[in-house]
Amino acid sequence: MASRIRLEDRECPLSTTVQHVGEWWTLLILHDAFDGYTRFDQFQQSLSISTSMLTARLKTLVADGLLERRPYQTHPIRHEYVLTERGRSLRPVIVALAAWGNRHLAPEDRSMILVDSTTGEEAEPVVVDARTGERLDDSEAYVFTAGPAASGAMRGRYEELGRA
């Protein structure tokens, strides 16, 4: 797949992340993997995705280090696709995306909710700073700025915004 990242965005973590997981089927495959699906036929049945599209998406997820392809049967050889640590670390992102979607629906229109597996109580996902516990949804209180590896262009962007 051709890269959609602009030359000036190559150092931006958001741009590079979207390159890996910003495709529709990729997010849905990862969601199914978080639900415990590992086999090609499980993904295909769950998503009603074409064989060629699923093959391509799984190949990309393996190449990106989000899934690992492991044999589970030898005669004939069959493989399963298991989340790697890198892949598992995306779960909070998927949870946050689903929560964002649910916040914009009436409760009776939500087809999927996150619940505590022990109590069955609905969870309300939020993104917080691990150090302070503060919510990060306030774009005045928490802003992006240039990091240690930022190029001159990236530093210039944040200097323009008064965040040098």
PDB file of N, CA and C in Angstrom, residues 60-116:
ATOM      1  N   THR A  60      -0.227  -7.289   6.618  1.00  0.00           N
ATOM      2  CA  THR A  60       0.252  -5.980   7.065  1.00  0.00           C
ATOM      3  C   THR A  60       0.365  -5.925   8.588  1.00  0.00           C
ATOM      4  N   LEU A  61      -0.632  -6.463   9.292  1.00  0.00           N
ATOM      5  CA  LEU A  61      -0.601  -6.455  10.756  1.00  0.00           C
ATOM      6  C   LEU A  61       0.572  -7.275  11.291  1.00  0.00           C
ATOM      7  N   VAL A  62       0.898  -8.366  10.618  1.00  0.00           N
ATOM      8  CA  VAL A  62       2.058  -9.166  11.000  1.00  0.00           C
ATOM      9  C   VAL A  62       3.345  -8.391  10.697  1.00  0.00           C
ATOM     10  N   ALA A  63       3.431  -7.799   9.500  1.00  0.00           N
ATOM     11  CA  ALA A  63       4.628  -7.038   9.121  1.00  0.00           C
ATOM     12  C   ALA A  63       4.857  -5.852  10.056  1.00  0.00           C
ATOM     13  N   ASP A  64       3.769  -5.245  10.534  1.00  0.00           N
ATOM     14  CA  ASP A  64       3.874  -4.106  11.453  1.00  0.00           C
ATOM     15  C   ASP A  64       4.119  -4.526  12.899  1.00  0.00           C
ATOM     16  N   GLY A  65       4.154  -5.841  13.148  1.00  0.00           N
ATOM     17  CA  GLY A  65       4.445  -6.324  14.496  1.00  0.00           C
ATOM     18  C   GLY A  65       3.273  -6.245  15.457  1.00  0.00           C
ATOM     19  N   LEU A  66       2.048  -6.137  14.933  1.00  0.00           N
ATOM     20  CA  LEU A  66       0.866  -6.071  15.796  1.00  0.00           C
ATOM     21  C   LEU A  66       0.260  -7.450  16.041  1.00  0.00           C
ATOM     22  N   LEU A  67       0.421  -8.338  15.073  1.00  0.00           N
ATOM     23  CA  LEU A  67      -0.006  -9.729  15.209  1.00  0.00           C
ATOM     24  C   LEU A  67       1.180 -10.629  14.885  1.00  0.00           C
ATOM     25  N   GLU A  68       1.161 -11.805  15.475  1.00  0.00           N
ATOM     26  CA  GLU A  68       2.167 -12.826  15.171  1.00  0.00           C
ATOM     27  C   GLU A  68       1.444 -13.992  14.523  1.00  0.00           C
ATOM     28  N   ARG A  69       2.002 -14.510  13.434  1.00  0.00           N
ATOM     29  CA  ARG A  69       1.427 -15.657  12.724  1.00  0.00           C
ATOM     30  C   ARG A  69       2.073 -16.918  13.268  1.00  0.00           C
ATOM     31  N   ARG A  70       1.241 -17.805  13.842  1.00  0.00           N
ATOM     32  CA  ARG A  70       1.752 -19.036  14.458  1.00  0.00           C
ATOM     33  C   ARG A  70       1.003 -20.248  13.914  1.00  0.00           C
ATOM     34  N   PRO A  71       1.729 -21.335  13.632  1.00  0.00           N
ATOM     35  CA  PRO A  71       1.027 -22.551  13.198  1.00  0.00           C
ATOM     36  C   PRO A  71       0.283 -23.177  14.383  1.00  0.00           C
ATOM     37  N   TYR A  72      -0.953 -23.613  14.130  1.00  0.00           N
ATOM     38  CA  TYR A  72      -1.693 -24.327  15.163  1.00  0.00           C
ATOM     39  C   TYR A  72      -2.051 -25.736  14.707  1.00  0.00           C
ATOM     40  N   GLN A  73      -1.772 -26.062  13.439  1.00  0.00           N
ATOM     41  CA  GLN A  73      -2.054 -27.375  12.887  1.00  0.00           C
ATOM     42  C   GLN A  73      -1.002 -27.663  11.824  1.00  0.00           C
ATOM     43  N   THR A  74      -0.549 -28.940  11.751  1.00  0.00           N
ATOM     44  CA  THR A  74       0.518 -29.264  10.804  1.00  0.00           C
ATOM     45  C   THR A  74       0.045 -29.968   9.541  1.00  0.00           C
ATOM     46  N   HIS A  75      -1.040 -30.742   9.600  1.00  0.00           N
ATOM     47  CA  HIS A  75      -1.494 -31.501   8.417  1.00  0.00           C
ATOM     48  C   HIS A  75      -2.954 -31.230   8.135  1.00  0.00           C
ATOM     49  N   PRO A  76      -3.320 -30.351   7.250  1.00  0.00           N
ATOM     50  CA  PRO A  76      -2.462 -29.392   6.555  1.00  0.00           C
ATOM     51  C   PRO A  76      -2.069 -28.267   7.505  1.00  0.00           C
ATOM     52  N   ILE A  77      -1.030 -27.553   7.151  1.00  0.00           N
ATOM     53  CA  ILE A  77      -0.571 -26.476   8.029  1.00  0.00           C
ATOM     54  C   ILE A  77      -1.592 -25.336   8.019  1.00  0.00           C
ATOM     55  N   ARG A  78      -1.936 -24.911   9.206  1.00  0.00           N
ATOM     56  CA  ARG A  78      -2.862 -23.785   9.391  1.00  0.00           C
ATOM     57  C   ARG A  78      -2.241 -22.863  10.431  1.00  0.00           C
ATOM     58  N   HIS A  79      -2.511 -21.577  10.251  1.00  0.00           N
ATOM     59  CA  HIS A  79      -1.930 -20.575  11.147  1.00  0.00           C
ATOM     60  C   HIS A  79      -3.016 -19.808  11.893  1.00  0.00           C
ATOM     61  N   GLU A  80      -2.641 -19.316  13.051  1.00  0.00           N
ATOM     62  CA  GLU A  80      -3.494 -18.387  13.789  1.00  0.00           C
ATOM     63  C   GLU A  80      -2.743 -17.076  13.911  1.00  0.00           C
ATOM     64  N   TYR A  81      -3.476 -16.033  14.233  1.00  0.00           N
ATOM     65  CA  TYR A  81      -2.915 -14.688  14.338  1.00  0.00           C
ATOM     66  C   TYR A  81      -3.141 -14.206  15.760  1.00  0.00           C
ATOM     67  N   VAL A  82      -2.035 -14.054  16.485  1.00  0.00           N
ATOM     68  CA  VAL A  82      -2.078 -13.742  17.912  1.00  0.00           C
ATOM     69  C   VAL A  82      -1.518 -12.336  18.137  1.00  0.00           C
ATOM     70  N   LEU A  83      -2.194 -11.576  18.977  1.00  0.00           N
ATOM     71  CA  LEU A  83      -1.716 -10.233  19.295  1.00  0.00           C
ATOM     72  C   LEU A  83      -0.329 -10.295  19.921  1.00  0.00           C
ATOM     73  N   THR A  84       0.537  -9.413  19.493  1.00  0.00           N
ATOM     74  CA  THR A  84       1.841  -9.247  20.125  1.00  0.00           C
ATOM     75  C   THR A  84       1.678  -8.228  21.262  1.00  0.00           C
ATOM     76  N   GLU A  85       2.729  -8.015  22.000  1.00  0.00           N
ATOM     77  CA  GLU A  85       2.676  -6.978  23.041  1.00  0.00           C
ATOM     78  C   GLU A  85       2.383  -5.626  22.410  1.00  0.00           C
ATOM     79  N   ARG A  86       3.021  -5.364  21.289  1.00  0.00           N
ATOM     80  CA  ARG A  86       2.767  -4.104  20.570  1.00  0.00           C
ATOM     81  C   ARG A  86       1.293  -4.007  20.176  1.00  0.00           C
ATOM     82  N   GLY A  87       0.727  -5.087  19.692  1.00  0.00           N
ATOM     83  CA  GLY A  87      -0.682  -5.100  19.327  1.00  0.00           C
ATOM     84  C   GLY A  87      -1.590  -4.919  20.533  1.00  0.00           C
ATOM     85  N   ARG A  88      -1.276  -5.625  21.623  1.00  0.00           N
ATOM     86  CA  ARG A  88      -2.092  -5.502  22.845  1.00  0.00           C
ATOM     87  C   ARG A  88      -2.066  -4.083  23.396  1.00  0.00           C
ATOM     88  N   SER A  89      -0.963  -3.376  23.172  1.00  0.00           N
ATOM     89  CA  SER A  89      -0.866  -2.009  23.693  1.00  0.00           C
ATOM     90  C   SER A  89      -1.817  -1.046  22.978  1.00  0.00           C
ATOM     91  N   LEU A  90      -2.413  -1.472  21.865  1.00  0.00           N
ATOM     92  CA  LEU A  90      -3.398  -0.644  21.165  1.00  0.00           C
ATOM     93  C   LEU A  90      -4.800  -0.741  21.764  1.00  0.00           C
ATOM     94  N   ARG A  91      -5.019  -1.660  22.679  1.00  0.00           N
ATOM     95  CA  ARG A  91      -6.367  -1.843  23.222  1.00  0.00           C
ATOM     96  C   ARG A  91      -6.962  -0.563  23.801  1.00  0.00           C
ATOM     97  N   PRO A  92      -6.217   0.213  24.587  1.00  0.00           N
ATOM     98  CA  PRO A  92      -6.819   1.451  25.102  1.00  0.00           C
ATOM     99  C   PRO A  92      -7.260   2.410  23.993  1.00  0.00           C
ATOM    100  N   VAL A  93      -6.565   2.396  22.869  1.00  0.00           N
ATOM    101  CA  VAL A  93      -6.942   3.255  21.745  1.00  0.00           C
ATOM    102  C   VAL A  93      -8.272   2.788  21.167  1.00  0.00           C
ATOM    103  N   ILE A  94      -8.419   1.482  20.969  1.00  0.00           N
ATOM    104  CA  ILE A  94      -9.666   0.920  20.441  1.00  0.00           C
ATOM    105  C   ILE A  94     -10.812   1.182  21.412  1.00  0.00           C
ATOM    106  N   VAL A  95     -10.563   0.989  22.703  1.00  0.00           N
ATOM    107  CA  VAL A  95     -11.578   1.254  23.735  1.00  0.00           C
ATOM    108  C   VAL A  95     -11.992   2.723  23.693  1.00  0.00           C
ATOM    109  N   ALA A  96     -11.019   3.616  23.577  1.00  0.00           N
ATOM    110  CA  ALA A  96     -11.325   5.050  23.544  1.00  0.00           C
ATOM    111  C   ALA A  96     -12.129   5.415  22.298  1.00  0.00           C
ATOM    112  N   LEU A  97     -11.796   4.827  21.149  1.00  0.00           N
ATOM    113  CA  LEU A  97     -12.564   5.095  19.929  1.00  0.00           C
ATOM    114  C   LEU A  97     -14.010   4.619  20.071  1.00  0.00           C
ATOM    115  N   ALA A  98     -14.197   3.427  20.619  1.00  0.00           N
ATOM    116  CA  ALA A  98     -15.561   2.909  20.814  1.00  0.00           C
ATOM    117  C   ALA A  98     -16.330   3.773  21.808  1.00  0.00           C
ATOM    118  N   ALA A  99     -15.670   4.205  22.872  1.00  0.00           N
ATOM    119  CA  ALA A  99     -16.325   5.062  23.869  1.00  0.00           C
ATOM    120  C   ALA A  99     -16.727   6.396  23.253  1.00  0.00           C
ATOM    121  N   TRP A 100     -15.870   6.945  22.421  1.00  0.00           N
ATOM    122  CA  TRP A 100     -16.187   8.201  21.742  1.00  0.00           C
ATOM    123  C   TRP A 100     -17.441   8.018  20.883  1.00  0.00           C
ATOM    124  N   GLY A 101     -17.485   6.914  20.137  1.00  0.00           N
ATOM    125  CA  GLY A 101     -18.663   6.635  19.316  1.00  0.00           C
ATOM    126  C   GLY A 101     -19.922   6.499  20.151  1.00  0.00           C
ATOM    127  N   ASN A 102     -19.829   5.783  21.266  1.00  0.00           N
ATOM    128  CA  ASN A 102     -20.999   5.587  22.131  1.00  0.00           C
ATOM    129  C   ASN A 102     -21.473   6.886  22.777  1.00  0.00           C
ATOM    130  N   ARG A 103     -20.558   7.795  23.079  1.00  0.00           N
ATOM    131  CA  ARG A 103     -20.956   9.075  23.685  1.00  0.00           C
ATOM    132  C   ARG A 103     -21.866   9.877  22.766  1.00  0.00           C
ATOM    133  N   HIS A 104     -21.831   9.596  21.488  1.00  0.00           N
ATOM    134  CA  HIS A 104     -22.637  10.344  20.525  1.00  0.00           C
ATOM    135  C   HIS A 104     -23.883   9.584  20.101  1.00  0.00           C
ATOM    136  N   LEU A 105     -24.221   8.557  20.839  1.00  0.00           N
ATOM    137  CA  LEU A 105     -25.429   7.778  20.570  1.00  0.00           C
ATOM    138  C   LEU A 105     -26.335   7.791  21.798  1.00  0.00           C
ATOM    139  N   ALA A 106     -27.622   7.649  21.569  1.00  0.00           N
ATOM    140  CA  ALA A 106     -28.542   7.447  22.682  1.00  0.00           C
ATOM    141  C   ALA A 106     -28.243   6.074  23.274  1.00  0.00           C
ATOM    142  N   PRO A 107     -28.379   5.920  24.603  1.00  0.00           N
ATOM    143  CA  PRO A 107     -28.060   4.618  25.224  1.00  0.00           C
ATOM    144  C   PRO A 107     -28.736   3.430  24.545  1.00  0.00           C
ATOM    145  N   GLU A 108     -29.962   3.591  24.099  1.00  0.00           N
ATOM    146  CA  GLU A 108     -30.674   2.468  23.464  1.00  0.00           C
ATOM    147  C   GLU A 108     -30.161   2.170  22.054  1.00  0.00           C
ATOM    148  N   ASP A 109     -29.340   3.034  21.489  1.00  0.00           N
ATOM    149  CA  ASP A 109     -28.811   2.836  20.139  1.00  0.00           C
ATOM    150  C   ASP A 109     -27.398   2.258  20.123  1.00  0.00           C
ATOM    151  N   ARG A 110     -26.820   2.019  21.287  1.00  0.00           N
ATOM    152  CA  ARG A 110     -25.452   1.486  21.351  1.00  0.00           C
ATOM    153  C   ARG A 110     -25.491  -0.029  21.206  1.00  0.00           C
ATOM    154  N   SER A 111     -24.748  -0.548  20.247  1.00  0.00           N
ATOM    155  CA  SER A 111     -24.759  -1.994  19.996  1.00  0.00           C
ATOM    156  C   SER A 111     -23.670  -2.735  20.765  1.00  0.00           C
ATOM    157  N   MET A 112     -22.741  -1.997  21.365  1.00  0.00           N
ATOM    158  CA  MET A 112     -21.618  -2.608  22.074  1.00  0.00           C
ATOM    159  C   MET A 112     -21.208  -1.651  23.183  1.00  0.00           C
ATOM    160  N   ILE A 113     -21.028  -2.181  24.377  1.00  0.00           N
ATOM    161  CA  ILE A 113     -20.569  -1.362  25.497  1.00  0.00           C
ATOM    162  C   ILE A 113     -19.449  -2.101  26.221  1.00  0.00           C
ATOM    163  N   LEU A 114     -18.630  -1.351  26.940  1.00  0.00           N
ATOM    164  CA  LEU A 114     -17.539  -1.926  27.728  1.00  0.00           C
ATOM    165  C   LEU A 114     -18.042  -2.105  29.155  1.00  0.00           C
ATOM    166  N   VAL A 115     -17.897  -3.318  29.681  1.00  0.00           N
ATOM    167  CA  VAL A 115     -18.340  -3.597  31.044  1.00  0.00           C
ATOM    168  C   VAL A 115     -17.227  -4.267  31.834  1.00  0.00           C
ATOM    169  N   ASP A 116     -17.305  -4.145  33.146  1.00  0.00           N
ATOM    170  CA  ASP A 116     -16.426  -4.862  34.060  1.00  0.00           C
ATOM    171  C   ASP A 116     -16.812  -6.331  33.971  1.00  0.00           C
TER     172      ASP A 116
END
